[in-house]
Tab-separated table of C-alpha atoms in Angstrom:
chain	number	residue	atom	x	y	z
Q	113	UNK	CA	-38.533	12.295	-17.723
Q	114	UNK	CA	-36.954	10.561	-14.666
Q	115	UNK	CA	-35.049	13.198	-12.375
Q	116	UNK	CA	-31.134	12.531	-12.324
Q	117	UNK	CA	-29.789	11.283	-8.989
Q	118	UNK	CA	-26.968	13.019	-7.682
Q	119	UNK	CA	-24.115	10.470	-6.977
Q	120	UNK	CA	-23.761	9.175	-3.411
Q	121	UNK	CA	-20.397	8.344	-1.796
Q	122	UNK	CA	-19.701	4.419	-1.550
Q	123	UNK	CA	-16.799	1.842	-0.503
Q	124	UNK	CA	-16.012	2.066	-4.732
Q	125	UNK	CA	-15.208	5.462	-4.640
Q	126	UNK	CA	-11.932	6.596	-6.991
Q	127	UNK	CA	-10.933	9.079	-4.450
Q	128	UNK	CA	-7.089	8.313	-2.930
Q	129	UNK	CA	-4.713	10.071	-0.113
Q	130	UNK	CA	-2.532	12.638	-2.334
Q	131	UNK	CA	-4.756	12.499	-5.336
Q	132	UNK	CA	-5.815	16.106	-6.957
Q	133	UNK	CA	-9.244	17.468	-7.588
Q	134	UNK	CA	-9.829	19.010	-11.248
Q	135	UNK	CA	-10.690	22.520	-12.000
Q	136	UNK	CA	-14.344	21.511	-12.202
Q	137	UNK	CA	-14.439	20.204	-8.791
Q	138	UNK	CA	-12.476	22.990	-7.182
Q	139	UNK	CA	-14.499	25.687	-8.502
Q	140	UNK	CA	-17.886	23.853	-8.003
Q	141	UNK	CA	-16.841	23.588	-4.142
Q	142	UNK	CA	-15.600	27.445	-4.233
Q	143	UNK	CA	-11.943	26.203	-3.643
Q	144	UNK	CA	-9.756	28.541	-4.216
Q	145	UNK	CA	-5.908	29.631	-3.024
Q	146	UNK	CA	-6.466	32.954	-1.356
Q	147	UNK	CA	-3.141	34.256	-2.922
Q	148	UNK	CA	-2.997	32.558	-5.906
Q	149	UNK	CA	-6.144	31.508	-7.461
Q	150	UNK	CA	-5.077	30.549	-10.675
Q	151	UNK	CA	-2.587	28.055	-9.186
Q	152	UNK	CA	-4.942	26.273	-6.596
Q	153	UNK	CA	-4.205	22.442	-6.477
Q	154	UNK	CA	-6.231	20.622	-4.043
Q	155	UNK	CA	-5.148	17.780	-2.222
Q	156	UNK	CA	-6.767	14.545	-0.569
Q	157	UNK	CA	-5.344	14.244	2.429
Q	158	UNK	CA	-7.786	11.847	4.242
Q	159	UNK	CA	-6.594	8.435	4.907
Q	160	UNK	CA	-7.739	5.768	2.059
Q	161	UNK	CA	-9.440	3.691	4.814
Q	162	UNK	CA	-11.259	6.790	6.015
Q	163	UNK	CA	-12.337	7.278	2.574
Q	164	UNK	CA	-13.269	4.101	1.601
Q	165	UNK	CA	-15.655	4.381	4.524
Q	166	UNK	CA	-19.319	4.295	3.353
Q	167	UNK	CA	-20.102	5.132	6.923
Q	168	UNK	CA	-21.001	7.969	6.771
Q	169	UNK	CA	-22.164	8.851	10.564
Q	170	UNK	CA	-18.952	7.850	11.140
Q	171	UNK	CA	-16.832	9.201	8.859
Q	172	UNK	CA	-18.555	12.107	6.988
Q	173	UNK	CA	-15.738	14.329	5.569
Q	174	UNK	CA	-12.951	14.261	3.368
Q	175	UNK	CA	-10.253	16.613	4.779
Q	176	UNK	CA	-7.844	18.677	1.787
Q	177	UNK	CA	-5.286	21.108	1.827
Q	178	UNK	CA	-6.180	23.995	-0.261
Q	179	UNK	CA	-2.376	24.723	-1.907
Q	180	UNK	CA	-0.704	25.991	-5.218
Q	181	UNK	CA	1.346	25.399	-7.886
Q	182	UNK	CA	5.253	26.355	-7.374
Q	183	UNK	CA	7.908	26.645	-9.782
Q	184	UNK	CA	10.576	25.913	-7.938
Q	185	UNK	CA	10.943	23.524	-4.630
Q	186	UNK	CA	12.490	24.707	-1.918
Q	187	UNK	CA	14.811	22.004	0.311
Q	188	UNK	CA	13.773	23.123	3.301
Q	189	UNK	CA	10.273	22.371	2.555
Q	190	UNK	CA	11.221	19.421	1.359
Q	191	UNK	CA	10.276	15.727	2.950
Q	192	UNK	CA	8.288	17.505	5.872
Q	193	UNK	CA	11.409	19.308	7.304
Q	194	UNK	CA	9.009	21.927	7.921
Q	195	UNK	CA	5.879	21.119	9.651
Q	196	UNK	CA	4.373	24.149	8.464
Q	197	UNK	CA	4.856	23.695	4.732
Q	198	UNK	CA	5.909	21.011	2.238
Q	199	UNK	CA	6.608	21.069	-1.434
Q	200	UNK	CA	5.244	17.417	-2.844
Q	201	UNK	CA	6.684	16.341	-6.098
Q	202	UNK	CA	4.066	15.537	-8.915
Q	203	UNK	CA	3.936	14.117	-12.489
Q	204	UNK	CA	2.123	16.098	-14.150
Q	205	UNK	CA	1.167	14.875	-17.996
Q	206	UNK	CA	4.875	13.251	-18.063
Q	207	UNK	CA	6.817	16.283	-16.333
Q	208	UNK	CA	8.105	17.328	-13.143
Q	209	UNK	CA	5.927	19.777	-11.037
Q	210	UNK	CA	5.619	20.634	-7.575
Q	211	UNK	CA	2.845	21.386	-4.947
Q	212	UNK	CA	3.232	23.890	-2.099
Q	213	UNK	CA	0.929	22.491	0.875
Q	214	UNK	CA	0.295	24.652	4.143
Q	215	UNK	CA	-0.838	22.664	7.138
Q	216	UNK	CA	-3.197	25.375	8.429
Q	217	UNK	CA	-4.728	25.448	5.208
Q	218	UNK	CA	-6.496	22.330	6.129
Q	219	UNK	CA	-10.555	21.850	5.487
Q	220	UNK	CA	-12.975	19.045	5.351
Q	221	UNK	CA	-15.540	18.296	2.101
Q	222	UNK	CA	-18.873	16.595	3.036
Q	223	UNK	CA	-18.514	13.327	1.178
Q	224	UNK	CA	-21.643	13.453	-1.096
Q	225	UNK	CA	-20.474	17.141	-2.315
Q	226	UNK	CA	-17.206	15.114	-3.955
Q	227	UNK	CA	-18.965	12.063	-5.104
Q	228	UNK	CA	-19.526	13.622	-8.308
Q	229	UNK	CA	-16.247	14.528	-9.644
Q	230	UNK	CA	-13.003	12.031	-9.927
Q	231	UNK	CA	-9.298	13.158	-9.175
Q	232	UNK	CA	-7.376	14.828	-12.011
Q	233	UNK	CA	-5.682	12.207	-13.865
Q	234	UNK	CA	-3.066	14.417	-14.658
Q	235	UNK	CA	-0.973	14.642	-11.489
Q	236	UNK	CA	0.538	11.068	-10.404
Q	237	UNK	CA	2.192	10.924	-7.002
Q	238	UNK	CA	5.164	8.363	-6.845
Q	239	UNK	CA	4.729	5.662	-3.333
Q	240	UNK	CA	8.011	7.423	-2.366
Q	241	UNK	CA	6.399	11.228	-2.543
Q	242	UNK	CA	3.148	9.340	-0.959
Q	243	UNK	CA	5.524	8.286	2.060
Q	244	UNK	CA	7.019	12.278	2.459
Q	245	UNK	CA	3.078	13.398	2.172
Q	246	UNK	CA	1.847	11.148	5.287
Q	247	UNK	CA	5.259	11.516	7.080
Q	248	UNK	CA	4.842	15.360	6.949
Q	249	UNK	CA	1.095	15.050	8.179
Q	250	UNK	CA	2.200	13.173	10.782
Q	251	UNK	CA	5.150	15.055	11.948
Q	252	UNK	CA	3.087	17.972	13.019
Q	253	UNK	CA	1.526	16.426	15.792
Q	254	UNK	CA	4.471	14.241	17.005
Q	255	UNK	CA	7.372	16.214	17.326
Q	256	UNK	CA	9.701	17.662	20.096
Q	257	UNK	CA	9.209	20.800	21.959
Q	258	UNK	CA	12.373	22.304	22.979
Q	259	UNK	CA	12.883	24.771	25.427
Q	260	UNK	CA	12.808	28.778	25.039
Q	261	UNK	CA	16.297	29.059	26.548
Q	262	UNK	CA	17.196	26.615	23.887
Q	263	UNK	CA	15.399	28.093	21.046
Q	264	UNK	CA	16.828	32.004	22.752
Q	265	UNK	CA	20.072	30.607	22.171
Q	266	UNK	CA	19.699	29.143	18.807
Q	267	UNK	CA	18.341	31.955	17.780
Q	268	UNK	CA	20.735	34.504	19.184
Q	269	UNK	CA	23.670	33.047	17.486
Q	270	UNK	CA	21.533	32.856	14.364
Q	271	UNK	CA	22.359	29.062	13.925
Q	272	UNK	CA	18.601	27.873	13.069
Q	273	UNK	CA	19.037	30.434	10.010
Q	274	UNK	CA	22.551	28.758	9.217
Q	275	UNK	CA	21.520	25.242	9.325
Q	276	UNK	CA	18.436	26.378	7.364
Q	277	UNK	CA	20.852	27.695	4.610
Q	278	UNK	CA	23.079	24.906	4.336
Q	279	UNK	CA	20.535	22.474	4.359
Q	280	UNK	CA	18.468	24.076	1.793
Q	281	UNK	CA	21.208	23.157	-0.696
Q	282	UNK	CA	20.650	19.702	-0.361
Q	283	UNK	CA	16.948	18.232	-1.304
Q	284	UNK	CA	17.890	14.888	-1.179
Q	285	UNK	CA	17.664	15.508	2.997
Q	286	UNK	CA	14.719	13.646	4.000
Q	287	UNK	CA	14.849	14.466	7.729
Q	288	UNK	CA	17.142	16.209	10.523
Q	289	UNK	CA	16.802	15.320	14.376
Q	290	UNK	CA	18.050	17.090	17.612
Q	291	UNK	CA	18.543	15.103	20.587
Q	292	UNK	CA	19.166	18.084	23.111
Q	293	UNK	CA	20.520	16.599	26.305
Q	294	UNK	CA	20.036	13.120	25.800
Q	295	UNK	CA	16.224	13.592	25.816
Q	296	UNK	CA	16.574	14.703	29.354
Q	297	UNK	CA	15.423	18.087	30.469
Q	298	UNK	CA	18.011	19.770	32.284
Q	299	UNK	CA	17.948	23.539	34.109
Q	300	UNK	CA	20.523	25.599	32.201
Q	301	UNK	CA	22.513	28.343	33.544
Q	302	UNK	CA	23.286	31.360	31.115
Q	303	UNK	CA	26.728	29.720	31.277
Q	304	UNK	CA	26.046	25.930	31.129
Q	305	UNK	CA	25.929	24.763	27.212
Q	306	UNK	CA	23.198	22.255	26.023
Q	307	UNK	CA	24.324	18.879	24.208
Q	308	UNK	CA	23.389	18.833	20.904
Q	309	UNK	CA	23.730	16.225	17.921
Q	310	UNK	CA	22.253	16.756	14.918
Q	311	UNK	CA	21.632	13.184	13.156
Q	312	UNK	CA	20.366	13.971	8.996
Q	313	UNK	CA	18.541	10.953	7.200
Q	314	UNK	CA	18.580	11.713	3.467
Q	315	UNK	CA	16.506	9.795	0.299
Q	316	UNK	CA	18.336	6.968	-0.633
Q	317	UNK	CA	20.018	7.297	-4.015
Q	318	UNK	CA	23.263	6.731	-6.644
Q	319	UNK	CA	25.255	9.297	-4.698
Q	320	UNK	CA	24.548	8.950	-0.845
């Protein structure tokens, strides 16, 4: 009786950026989320090209985020206002549902171990959730560093907390910017204030 061959990974493969693996494939890899195991949800987060990539010299792994079901979003994890932590909207079977993803929860899959399995059909990710997945992968590595007298004074006067509040209330805020002196960096004196505008991009929708 001819031996079965175990699946190899190739240009056809089913396997997309955002898609989910099943329960099968996360507990055959030993994927699990440390805090909450029975809500693990692994997510693709390699590039399609990367993954369509036979190559595999070249391009070996697939890289996921190990994260979890949530109940509840939170807007400040929202549309990778946080580079630390997002909350990506799913359809799941026809209803709402939401993924928590944690960028240091990052890890990479040899190909050939996830040729076997295809993503869970059940979670759908709209092109416009797609777009806030790769813009908060992105924004991790390219954004601004602001200074510590900046972020001392911020702090002291408890306005990142404030902000974070008020923003929270509003989900449909994509994205919020500082421009702190023009882009320039300026020596501050304990007296001298910093200039500060605060520009907010937000989905577009019915009721802007």
């Amino acid at each position: 009786m001819p031996e079965t061959q175990t699946p190899q990974w190739t240009r056809d493969t089913p396997w997309r950026q955002g898609q989910v693996l099943g329960i099968e494939a996360a507990e055959s890899l030993g994927l699990e989320h440390p805090d909450c195991p029975a809500d693990t949800a692994v997510v693709v987060i390699s590039h399609d090209c990367d993954l369509a990539n036979d190559n595999l010299m070249a391009e070996p792994f697939v890289e996921v985020v190990i994260g979890r079901k949530v109940a509840t979003p939170k807007g400040d994890f929202s549309w990778g206002k946080s580079p630390r932590t997002l909350h990506l909207e799913y359809n799941q079977n026809g209803v709402q549902a939401f993924l928590e993803l944690v960028a240091t929860a990052k890890l990479c899959i040899e190909k050939n171990l996830l040729a076997p399995f295809v993503p869970d059909a059940a979670f759908q990710l709209s092109p416009k959730s797609l777009s806030g997945l790769r813009y908060w992968l992105s924004v991790r590595y390219n954004r601004a560093a602001y200074s510590d007298q900046f972020v001392d004074r911020m702090k002291g006067a408890k306005l990142d907390e404030k902000l974070a509040s008020r923003i929270r209330k509003y989900p449909a805020i994509s994205t919020i910017f500082f421009d702190v002196d023009r882009g320039e960096e300026k020596e501050h004196t304990e007296d001298s204030p910093h200039e500060l505008s605060i520009i907010l991009a937000y989905v577009p929708g019915d009721d802007p």
